[in-house]
PDB file of C-alpha atoms in Angstrom:
ATOM      1  CA  LYS P1171    -125.631 -69.530  29.636  1.00  0.00           C
ATOM      2  CA  GLU P1172    -125.645 -72.661  31.720  1.00  0.00           C
ATOM      3  CA  ASP P1173    -122.234 -73.652  30.137  1.00  0.00           C
ATOM      4  CA  LYS P1174    -120.537 -70.273  30.620  1.00  0.00           C
ATOM      5  CA  GLU P1175    -118.916 -70.951  34.034  1.00  0.00           C
ATOM      6  CA  ALA P1176    -117.801 -74.425  33.096  1.00  0.00           C
ATOM      7  CA  VAL P1177    -116.115 -73.210  29.927  1.00  0.00           C
ATOM      8  CA  TRP P1178    -114.455 -70.361  31.790  1.00  0.00           C
ATOM      9  CA  GLN P1179    -113.126 -72.658  34.471  1.00  0.00           C
ATOM     10  CA  ARG P1180    -111.810 -75.021  31.834  1.00  0.00           C
ATOM     11  CA  PHE P1181    -110.116 -72.136  30.014  1.00  0.00           C
ATOM     12  CA  LYS P1182    -108.699 -70.721  33.249  1.00  0.00           C
ATOM     13  CA  ALA P1183    -107.327 -74.089  34.311  1.00  0.00           C
ATOM     14  CA  ALA P1184    -105.537 -74.471  30.977  1.00  0.00           C
ATOM     15  CA  SER P1185    -104.192 -70.930  31.179  1.00  0.00           C
ATOM     16  CA  ASP P1186    -103.026 -71.378  34.747  1.00  0.00           C
ATOM     17  CA  ALA P1187    -101.193 -74.534  33.719  1.00  0.00           C
ATOM     18  CA  VAL P1188     -99.396 -72.617  30.964  1.00  0.00           C
ATOM     19  CA  TYR P1189     -98.503 -69.790  33.333  1.00  0.00           C
ATOM     20  CA  ALA P1190     -97.287 -72.241  35.921  1.00  0.00           C
ATOM     21  CA  ARG P1191     -94.990 -73.860  33.378  1.00  0.00           C
ATOM     22  CA  ARG P1192     -93.848 -70.415  32.252  1.00  0.00           C
ATOM     23  CA  ASP P1193     -93.143 -69.321  35.824  1.00  0.00           C
ATOM     24  CA  ALA P1194     -91.202 -72.507  36.498  1.00  0.00           C
ATOM     25  CA  TYR P1195     -89.215 -71.987  33.304  1.00  0.00           C
ATOM     26  CA  LEU P1196     -88.447 -68.353  34.125  1.00  0.00           C
ATOM     27  CA  GLN P1197     -87.419 -69.276  37.636  1.00  0.00           C
ATOM     28  CA  THR P1198     -85.027 -71.894  36.270  1.00  0.00           C
ATOM     29  CA  LEU P1199     -83.833 -69.451  33.597  1.00  0.00           C
ATOM     30  CA  GLN P1200     -83.142 -66.756  36.167  1.00  0.00           C
ATOM     31  CA  GLN P1201     -81.159 -69.243  38.202  1.00  0.00           C
ATOM     32  CA  GLU P1202     -79.149 -70.237  35.098  1.00  0.00           C
ATOM     33  CA  LEU P1203     -78.583 -66.599  34.158  1.00  0.00           C
ATOM     34  CA  GLN P1204     -77.373 -65.886  37.677  1.00  0.00           C
ATOM     35  CA  VAL P1205     -74.939 -68.807  37.454  1.00  0.00           C
ATOM     36  CA  ASN P1206     -73.782 -67.466  34.089  1.00  0.00           C
ATOM     37  CA  LEU P1207     -73.405 -64.020  35.608  1.00  0.00           C
ATOM     38  CA  ASN P1208     -71.292 -65.344  38.437  1.00  0.00           C
ATOM     39  CA  GLY P1209     -69.128 -67.283  35.975  1.00  0.00           C
ATOM     40  CA  LYS P1210     -68.555 -64.360  33.642  1.00  0.00           C
ATOM     41  CA  ALA P1211     -67.980 -61.978  36.534  1.00  0.00           C
ATOM     42  CA  THR P1212     -65.239 -64.337  37.769  1.00  0.00           C
ATOM     43  CA  LEU P1213     -63.657 -64.429  34.313  1.00  0.00           C
ATOM     44  CA  SER P1214     -63.852 -60.625  34.112  1.00  0.00           C
ATOM     45  CA  ASP P1215     -61.990 -60.422  37.401  1.00  0.00           C
ATOM     46  CA  GLU P1216     -59.375 -62.915  36.147  1.00  0.00           C
ATOM     47  CA  LEU P1217     -58.821 -60.742  33.113  1.00  0.00           C
ATOM     48  CA  GLN P1218     -57.963 -57.612  35.094  1.00  0.00           C
ATOM     49  CA  VAL P1219     -54.357 -58.765  35.719  1.00  0.00           C
ATOM     50  CA  PHE P1220     -53.787 -58.660  31.953  1.00  0.00           C
ATOM     51  CA  VAL P1221     -54.528 -54.934  31.853  1.00  0.00           C
ATOM     52  CA  SER P1222     -51.271 -54.010  33.589  1.00  0.00           C
ATOM     53  CA  PHE P1223     -49.128 -56.767  32.054  1.00  0.00           C
ATOM     54  CA  GLN P1224     -45.841 -55.564  30.552  1.00  0.00           C
ATOM     55  CA  SER P1225     -42.728 -57.376  29.402  1.00  0.00           C
ATOM     56  CA  ASP P1226     -39.794 -56.854  27.053  1.00  0.00           C
ATOM     57  CA  ARG P1227     -39.772 -60.519  25.982  1.00  0.00           C
ATOM     58  CA  ILE P1228     -41.733 -61.922  23.051  1.00  0.00           C
ATOM     59  CA  LYS P1229     -42.018 -65.269  24.800  1.00  0.00           C
ATOM     60  CA  ASP P1230     -43.853 -63.679  27.752  1.00  0.00           C
ATOM     61  CA  TRP P1231     -46.345 -61.883  25.486  1.00  0.00           C
ATOM     62  CA  ASN P1232     -47.032 -65.077  23.544  1.00  0.00           C
ATOM     63  CA  GLN P1233     -47.594 -67.006  26.759  1.00  0.00           C
ATOM     64  CA  LYS P1234     -50.003 -64.378  28.095  1.00  0.00           C
ATOM     65  CA  THR P1235     -51.822 -64.362  24.752  1.00  0.00           C
ATOM     66  CA  LYS P1236     -52.443 -68.106  25.055  1.00  0.00           C
ATOM     67  CA  GLU P1237     -53.749 -67.600  28.571  1.00  0.00           C
ATOM     68  CA  ILE P1238     -56.143 -64.788  27.669  1.00  0.00           C
ATOM     69  CA  LEU P1239     -57.476 -66.681  24.635  1.00  0.00           C
ATOM     70  CA  GLU P1240     -58.181 -69.675  26.882  1.00  0.00           C
ATOM     71  CA  ILE P1241     -60.191 -67.379  29.168  1.00  0.00           C
ATOM     72  CA  GLN P1242     -62.051 -66.074  26.109  1.00  0.00           C
ATOM     73  CA  LYS P1243     -63.003 -69.652  25.159  1.00  0.00           C
ATOM     74  CA  ARG P1244     -64.369 -70.249  28.646  1.00  0.00           C
ATOM     75  CA  TRP P1245     -66.283 -66.962  28.393  1.00  0.00           C
ATOM     76  CA  GLU P1246     -67.903 -67.934  25.102  1.00  0.00           C
ATOM     77  CA  ILE P1247     -69.030 -71.325  26.440  1.00  0.00           C
ATOM     78  CA  ILE P1248     -71.079 -69.618  29.152  1.00  0.00           C
ATOM     79  CA  GLY P1249     -74.618 -68.707  28.092  1.00  0.00           C
ATOM     80  CA  GLY P1250     -76.620 -65.491  28.396  1.00  0.00           C
ATOM     81  CA  LEU P1251     -76.807 -63.028  31.287  1.00  0.00           C
ATOM     82  CA  PRO P1252     -79.517 -61.159  33.096  1.00  0.00           C
ATOM     83  CA  ARG P1253     -80.287 -58.183  30.873  1.00  0.00           C
ATOM     84  CA  ALA P1254     -79.846 -55.680  33.688  1.00  0.00           C
ATOM     85  CA  LYS P1255     -76.312 -56.904  34.485  1.00  0.00           C
ATOM     86  CA  ALA P1256     -75.054 -57.946  31.053  1.00  0.00           C
ATOM     87  CA  LYS P1257     -73.803 -54.554  29.911  1.00  0.00           C
ATOM     88  CA  ASP P1258     -71.520 -53.923  32.901  1.00  0.00           C
ATOM     89  CA  VAL P1259     -70.009 -57.408  32.926  1.00  0.00           C
ATOM     90  CA  ASN P1260     -69.459 -57.392  29.169  1.00  0.00           C
ATOM     91  CA  ARG P1261     -67.861 -53.957  29.293  1.00  0.00           C
ATOM     92  CA  LYS P1262     -65.495 -54.986  32.093  1.00  0.00           C
ATOM     93  CA  PHE P1263     -64.414 -58.153  30.287  1.00  0.00           C
ATOM     94  CA  TRP P1264     -63.949 -56.770  26.789  1.00  0.00           C
ATOM     95  CA  SER P1265     -62.325 -53.569  28.019  1.00  0.00           C
ATOM     96  CA  ALA P1266     -59.606 -55.591  29.735  1.00  0.00           C
ATOM     97  CA  PHE P1267     -59.339 -57.870  26.697  1.00  0.00           C
ATOM     98  CA  LYS P1268     -58.846 -54.953  24.294  1.00  0.00           C
ATOM     99  CA  THR P1269     -56.413 -53.170  26.624  1.00  0.00           C
ATOM    100  CA  PHE P1270     -54.171 -56.228  26.709  1.00  0.00           C
ATOM    101  CA  PHE P1271     -54.081 -56.549  22.929  1.00  0.00           C
ATOM    102  CA  ASN P1272     -53.543 -52.804  22.492  1.00  0.00           C
ATOM    103  CA  ASN P1273     -50.558 -53.046  24.822  1.00  0.00           C
ATOM    104  CA  LYS P1274     -49.317 -56.078  22.928  1.00  0.00           C
ATOM    105  CA  ASN P1275     -49.617 -54.265  19.600  1.00  0.00           C
ATOM    106  CA  THR P1276     -47.732 -51.306  21.047  1.00  0.00           C
ATOM    107  CA  PHE P1277     -44.952 -53.622  22.231  1.00  0.00           C
ATOM    108  CA  PHE P1278     -44.599 -55.321  18.853  1.00  0.00           C
ATOM    109  CA  LYS P1279     -44.742 -52.017  17.009  1.00  0.00           C
ATOM    110  CA  LYS P1280     -41.902 -50.728  19.190  1.00  0.00           C
ATOM    111  CA  LEU P1281     -40.088 -54.028  18.686  1.00  0.00           C
ATOM    112  CA  ASP P1282     -40.432 -53.721  14.908  1.00  0.00           C
ATOM    113  CA  GLU P1283     -39.018 -50.193  15.038  1.00  0.00           C
ATOM    114  CA  GLU P1284     -36.061 -51.383  17.133  1.00  0.00           C
ATOM    115  CA  ARG P1285     -35.438 -54.249  14.751  1.00  0.00           C
ATOM    116  CA  GLU P1286     -35.444 -51.889  11.803  1.00  0.00           C
ATOM    117  CA  ARG P1287     -32.842 -49.748  13.563  1.00  0.00           C
ATOM    118  CA  ASN P1288     -30.809 -52.872  14.350  1.00  0.00           C
ATOM    119  CA  LEU P1289     -31.013 -53.903  10.709  1.00  0.00           C
ATOM    120  CA  GLN P1290     -29.561 -50.562   9.639  1.00  0.00           C
ATOM    121  CA  LEU P1291     -26.751 -50.905  12.203  1.00  0.00           C
ATOM    122  CA  LYS P1292     -25.931 -54.351  10.868  1.00  0.00           C
ATOM    123  CA  TYR P1293     -25.972 -53.140   7.278  1.00  0.00           C
ATOM    124  CA  ASP P1294     -23.440 -50.487   8.342  1.00  0.00           C
ATOM    125  CA  LEU P1295     -21.234 -53.261   9.760  1.00  0.00           C
ATOM    126  CA  VAL P1296     -21.635 -55.250   6.527  1.00  0.00           C
ATOM    127  CA  LYS P1297     -20.596 -52.214   4.497  1.00  0.00           C
ATOM    128  CA  ARG P1298     -17.434 -51.749   6.561  1.00  0.00           C
ATOM    129  CA  ALA P1299     -16.600 -55.467   6.411  1.00  0.00           C
ATOM    130  CA  LEU P1300     -16.911 -55.383   2.615  1.00  0.00           C
ATOM    131  CA  GLU P1301     -14.534 -52.413   2.514  1.00  0.00           C
ATOM    132  CA  LEU P1302     -11.970 -54.385   4.529  1.00  0.00           C
ATOM    133  CA  LYS P1303     -12.277 -57.818   2.917  1.00  0.00           C
ATOM    134  CA  GLU P1304      -9.509 -57.241   0.339  1.00  0.00           C
ATOM    135  CA  SER P1305      -7.110 -55.517   2.747  1.00  0.00           C
ATOM    136  CA  SER P1306      -3.591 -56.896   3.082  1.00  0.00           C
ATOM    137  CA  ASP P1307      -2.877 -54.974   6.260  1.00  0.00           C
ATOM    138  CA  TRP P1308      -3.316 -58.237   8.123  1.00  0.00           C
ATOM    139  CA  GLU P1309      -2.796 -57.184  11.714  1.00  0.00           C
ATOM    140  CA  ARG P1310      -4.769 -53.927  11.720  1.00  0.00           C
ATOM    141  CA  THR P1311      -7.611 -55.312   9.618  1.00  0.00           C
ATOM    142  CA  SER P1312      -7.846 -58.473  11.738  1.00  0.00           C
ATOM    143  CA  ASN P1313      -8.282 -56.353  14.840  1.00  0.00           C
ATOM    144  CA  GLU P1314     -10.868 -54.135  13.195  1.00  0.00           C
ATOM    145  CA  LEU P1315     -12.898 -57.067  11.869  1.00  0.00           C
ATOM    146  CA  LYS P1316     -12.823 -58.736  15.282  1.00  0.00           C
ATOM    147  CA  ASN P1317     -14.106 -55.466  16.712  1.00  0.00           C
ATOM    148  CA  LEU P1318     -16.883 -55.423  14.095  1.00  0.00           C
ATOM    149  CA  GLN P1319     -17.790 -58.998  15.022  1.00  0.00           C
ATOM    150  CA  GLN P1320     -18.081 -57.993  18.665  1.00  0.00           C
ATOM    151  CA  LYS P1321     -20.308 -55.047  17.734  1.00  0.00           C
ATOM    152  CA  TRP P1322     -22.435 -57.419  15.640  1.00  0.00           C
ATOM    153  CA  LYS P1323     -23.086 -59.558  18.716  1.00  0.00           C
ATOM    154  CA  GLU P1324     -24.070 -56.491  20.715  1.00  0.00           C
ATOM    155  CA  VAL P1325     -26.674 -55.342  18.167  1.00  0.00           C
ATOM    156  CA  GLY P1326     -30.110 -56.754  18.930  1.00  0.00           C
ATOM    157  CA  PRO P1327     -32.336 -58.845  16.637  1.00  0.00           C
ATOM    158  CA  VAL P1328     -33.403 -57.714  13.173  1.00  0.00           C
ATOM    159  CA  PRO P1329     -36.629 -58.492  11.243  1.00  0.00           C
ATOM    160  CA  GLU P1330     -36.821 -62.239  10.743  1.00  0.00           C
ATOM    161  CA  LYS P1331     -37.048 -62.067   6.940  1.00  0.00           C
ATOM    162  CA  PHE P1332     -33.663 -60.264   6.768  1.00  0.00           C
ATOM    163  CA  ARG P1333     -31.848 -62.160   9.529  1.00  0.00           C
ATOM    164  CA  GLU P1334     -30.196 -64.893   7.430  1.00  0.00           C
ATOM    165  CA  LYS P1335     -29.438 -62.623   4.478  1.00  0.00           C
ATOM    166  CA  VAL P1336     -27.657 -59.856   6.395  1.00  0.00           C
ATOM    167  CA  PHE P1337     -25.740 -62.359   8.538  1.00  0.00           C
ATOM    168  CA  LYS P1338     -24.535 -64.242   5.445  1.00  0.00           C
ATOM    169  CA  GLU P1339     -23.279 -61.020   3.838  1.00  0.00           C
ATOM    170  CA  PHE P1340     -21.350 -60.089   6.973  1.00  0.00           C
ATOM    171  CA  LYS P1341     -19.963 -63.579   7.525  1.00  0.00           C
ATOM    172  CA  ASP P1342     -18.895 -63.992   3.897  1.00  0.00           C
ATOM    173  CA  ALA P1343     -16.959 -60.704   3.993  1.00  0.00           C
ATOM    174  CA  CYS P1344     -15.184 -61.657   7.229  1.00  0.00           C
ATOM    175  CA  ASP P1345     -14.488 -65.211   6.060  1.00  0.00           C
ATOM    176  CA  HIS P1346     -13.017 -63.925   2.805  1.00  0.00           C
ATOM    177  CA  PHE P1347     -10.492 -61.735   4.607  1.00  0.00           C
ATOM    178  CA  PHE P1348      -9.501 -64.364   7.170  1.00  0.00           C
ATOM    179  CA  GLU P1349      -9.143 -66.999   4.452  1.00  0.00           C
ATOM    180  CA  GLN P1350      -6.836 -64.652   2.551  1.00  0.00           C
ATOM    181  CA  ARG P1351      -4.879 -64.055   5.745  1.00  0.00           C
ATOM    182  CA  ARG P1352      -4.593 -67.783   6.386  1.00  0.00           C
ATOM    183  CA  THR P1353      -3.356 -68.328   2.853  1.00  0.00           C
ATOM    184  CA  GLN P1354      -0.801 -65.560   3.269  1.00  0.00           C
ATOM    185  CA  HIS P1355       0.178 -66.911   6.682  1.00  0.00           C
ATOM    186  CA  ASP P1356       0.691 -70.407   5.283  1.00  0.00           C
ATOM    187  CA  LYS P1357       2.765 -68.956   2.455  1.00  0.00           C
ATOM    188  CA  LEU P1358       4.788 -66.900   4.926  1.00  0.00           C
ATOM    189  CA  GLU P1359       5.349 -69.923   7.140  1.00  0.00           C
ATOM    190  CA  GLY P1360       6.642 -71.827   4.138  1.00  0.00           C
ATOM    191  CA  GLU P1361       8.976 -68.977   3.214  1.00  0.00           C
ATOM    192  CA  GLN P1362      10.227 -68.660   6.787  1.00  0.00           C
ATOM    193  CA  ALA P1363      10.837 -72.404   7.009  1.00  0.00           C
ATOM    194  CA  GLU P1364      12.870 -72.174   3.797  1.00  0.00           C
ATOM    195  CA  ASN P1365      14.766 -69.156   5.191  1.00  0.00           C
ATOM    196  CA  LEU P1366      15.610 -71.160   8.300  1.00  0.00           C
ATOM    197  CA  ARG P1367      16.925 -73.990   6.131  1.00  0.00           C
ATOM    198  CA  LEU P1368      19.110 -71.563   4.136  1.00  0.00           C
ATOM    199  CA  LYS P1369      20.510 -69.957   7.294  1.00  0.00           C
ATOM    200  CA  GLU P1370      21.226 -73.352   8.809  1.00  0.00           C
ATOM    201  CA  GLN P1371      23.083 -74.249   5.608  1.00  0.00           C
ATOM    202  CA  ILE P1372      25.250 -71.128   5.951  1.00  0.00           C
ATOM    203  CA  CYS P1373      25.963 -72.089   9.563  1.00  0.00           C
ATOM    204  CA  VAL P1374      27.032 -75.515   8.319  1.00  0.00           C
ATOM    205  CA  GLU P1375      29.400 -73.856   5.831  1.00  0.00           C
ATOM    206  CA  PHE P1376      30.906 -71.692   8.591  1.00  0.00           C
ATOM    207  CA  GLU P1377      31.313 -74.748  10.815  1.00  0.00           C
ATOM    208  CA  SER P1378      32.842 -76.757   7.970  1.00  0.00           C
ATOM    209  CA  HIS P1379      35.403 -74.046   7.196  1.00  0.00           C
ATOM    210  CA  ALA P1380      36.164 -73.720  10.910  1.00  0.00           C
ATOM    211  CA  SER P1381      36.774 -77.450  11.254  1.00  0.00           C
ATOM    212  CA  GLY P1382      38.943 -77.563   8.122  1.00  0.00           C
ATOM    213  CA  LYS P1383      40.663 -74.221   8.854  1.00  0.00           C
ATOM    214  CA  THR P1384      39.871 -73.162   5.312  1.00  0.00           C
ATOM    215  CA  GLY P1385      38.270 -69.840   6.128  1.00  0.00           C
ATOM    216  CA  SER P1386      39.278 -66.360   4.984  1.00  0.00           C
ATOM    217  CA  SER P1387      37.996 -62.822   5.381  1.00  0.00           C
ATOM    218  CA  GLU P1388      36.641 -62.984   1.838  1.00  0.00           C
ATOM    219  CA  ILE P1389      34.648 -66.134   2.596  1.00  0.00           C
ATOM    220  CA  LEU P1390      33.465 -64.541   5.827  1.00  0.00           C
ATOM    221  CA  GLN P1391      32.203 -61.500   3.939  1.00  0.00           C
ATOM    222  CA  GLU P1392      30.530 -63.603   1.264  1.00  0.00           C
ATOM    223  CA  LEU P1393      28.734 -65.851   3.783  1.00  0.00           C
ATOM    224  CA  GLN P1394      27.725 -62.867   5.903  1.00  0.00           C
ATOM    225  CA  ASN P1395      26.197 -61.146   2.883  1.00  0.00           C
ATOM    226  CA  ARG P1396      24.273 -64.253   1.961  1.00  0.00           C
ATOM    227  CA  TYR P1397      23.018 -64.652   5.526  1.00  0.00           C
ATOM    228  CA  SER P1398      21.905 -61.008   5.761  1.00  0.00           C
ATOM    229  CA  SER P1399      20.012 -61.195   2.478  1.00  0.00           C
ATOM    230  CA  ILE P1400      17.816 -64.036   3.757  1.00  0.00           C
ATOM    231  CA  GLY P1401      14.486 -62.991   5.254  1.00  0.00           C
ATOM    232  CA  PHE P1402      12.776 -63.889   8.509  1.00  0.00           C
ATOM    233  CA  VAL P1403      12.671 -67.331  10.083  1.00  0.00           C
ATOM    234  CA  PRO P1404       9.833 -68.755  12.251  1.00  0.00           C
ATOM    235  CA  ARG P1405       9.609 -66.858  15.529  1.00  0.00           C
ATOM    236  CA  LYS P1406      10.214 -69.929  17.636  1.00  0.00           C
ATOM    237  CA  ASP P1407      13.566 -70.494  15.869  1.00  0.00           C
ATOM    238  CA  ILE P1408      14.928 -66.928  15.984  1.00  0.00           C
ATOM    239  CA  ASN P1409      17.078 -67.268  19.097  1.00  0.00           C
ATOM    240  CA  THR P1410      18.301 -70.746  18.200  1.00  0.00           C
ATOM    241  CA  ILE P1411      19.514 -69.808  14.711  1.00  0.00           C
ATOM    242  CA  ARG P1412      20.975 -66.497  15.924  1.00  0.00           C
ATOM    243  CA  ASN P1413      23.027 -68.248  18.630  1.00  0.00           C
ATOM    244  CA  ARG P1414      24.181 -70.952  16.254  1.00  0.00           C
ATOM    245  CA  TYR P1415      25.188 -68.359  13.650  1.00  0.00           C
ATOM    246  CA  GLN P1416      27.150 -66.270  16.145  1.00  0.00           C
ATOM    247  CA  GLU P1417      28.945 -69.331  17.511  1.00  0.00           C
ATOM    248  CA  ALA P1418      29.713 -70.557  13.991  1.00  0.00           C
ATOM    249  CA  VAL P1419      31.098 -67.139  12.962  1.00  0.00           C
ATOM    250  CA  ASP P1420      33.232 -66.919  16.130  1.00  0.00           C
ATOM    251  CA  ARG P1421      34.677 -70.377  15.456  1.00  0.00           C
ATOM    252  CA  PHE P1422      35.235 -69.449  11.811  1.00  0.00           C
ATOM    253  CA  ILE P1423      37.120 -66.249  12.692  1.00  0.00           C
ATOM    254  CA  ASN P1424      39.244 -68.005  15.301  1.00  0.00           C
ATOM    255  CA  SER P1425      40.146 -70.718  12.804  1.00  0.00           C
ATOM    256  CA  ILE P1426      41.302 -68.461   9.936  1.00  0.00           C
ATOM    257  CA  PRO P1427      44.908 -69.468   9.299  1.00  0.00           C
ATOM    258  CA  GLY P1428      47.822 -67.071   8.897  1.00  0.00           C
ATOM    259  CA  ILE P1429      46.429 -63.928  10.507  1.00  0.00           C
ATOM    260  CA  SER P1430      47.641 -62.046  13.568  1.00  0.00           C
ATOM    261  CA  GLU P1431      45.645 -61.397  16.696  1.00  0.00           C
ATOM    262  CA  ASP P1432      45.235 -57.767  15.647  1.00  0.00           C
ATOM    263  CA  GLU P1433      43.817 -58.810  12.302  1.00  0.00           C
ATOM    264  CA  ARG P1434      41.554 -61.342  14.002  1.00  0.00           C
ATOM    265  CA  GLY P1435      40.374 -58.612  16.385  1.00  0.00           C
ATOM    266  CA  LYS P1436      39.743 -56.279  13.481  1.00  0.00           C
ATOM    267  CA  ILE P1437      37.743 -58.969  11.634  1.00  0.00           C
ATOM    268  CA  THR P1438      35.765 -59.698  14.811  1.00  0.00           C
ATOM    269  CA  LEU P1439      34.977 -55.996  15.238  1.00  0.00           C
ATOM    270  CA  GLU P1440      33.904 -55.660  11.626  1.00  0.00           C
ATOM    271  CA  ASN P1441      31.707 -58.728  12.043  1.00  0.00           C
ATOM    272  CA  GLN P1442      30.061 -57.207  15.124  1.00  0.00           C
ATOM    273  CA  LEU P1443      29.427 -53.953  13.279  1.00  0.00           C
ATOM    274  CA  SER P1444      27.989 -55.903  10.356  1.00  0.00           C
ATOM    275  CA  GLU P1445      25.611 -57.720  12.705  1.00  0.00           C
ATOM    276  CA  LEU P1446      24.544 -54.408  14.251  1.00  0.00           C
ATOM    277  CA  ARG P1447      23.820 -52.994  10.811  1.00  0.00           C
TER     278      ARG P1447
END
């Protein structure tokens, strides 16, 4: 009995020391939790601007995604919260977080649907280009393919995995036609250059007969027929060869020996009618 008070006081002193340490710890903990609460409340407020974010550009959505994920990292570094306040702060933060990503998913879903529609539009253009690739109606088909190429540029993006494939199909069809046209054009240019040479040769023959006064109506007819049977010459040479031919024929007619003025006039008239025909 004589030790009862002493033991109690010893026990109480030890207990009080424990409680004092506990109270100090809880006070410090409450201060830390309050700091954490302030930090997470600030991040929750920062996140509210993401709720109303909208854009029609992928780049903008990707940039905002990086920003919101950085905020999430900062959120996760912060420790616990006071139990009474944790629910509201957490709800505010994660509600904004989920709203942003729901909006992003909606945007990309809509984007995927648009790209599928664009892909179908481009396949329609490919189909038409393939129908035209073997055409030999050079002028009309060239214009139509150029129109298709313009429409292609106006159609928006397609799913990435189809982008190269569908473009190659379209480009190959267009290139095939234009290569065929170039080949035909080169061939035509060669033919026209040869036609110009042949017509110049006939002009030389007219001029030679005119200089030697060896012409006749029969030679005139024969050279005219040969000239008329020759096809087109290069566009840039049309007027030059036409003028030279007409001058050569006039000199030829005026140099035909042994014919009267009436006969010369008749030959000239017949020549004019021949040229009109």
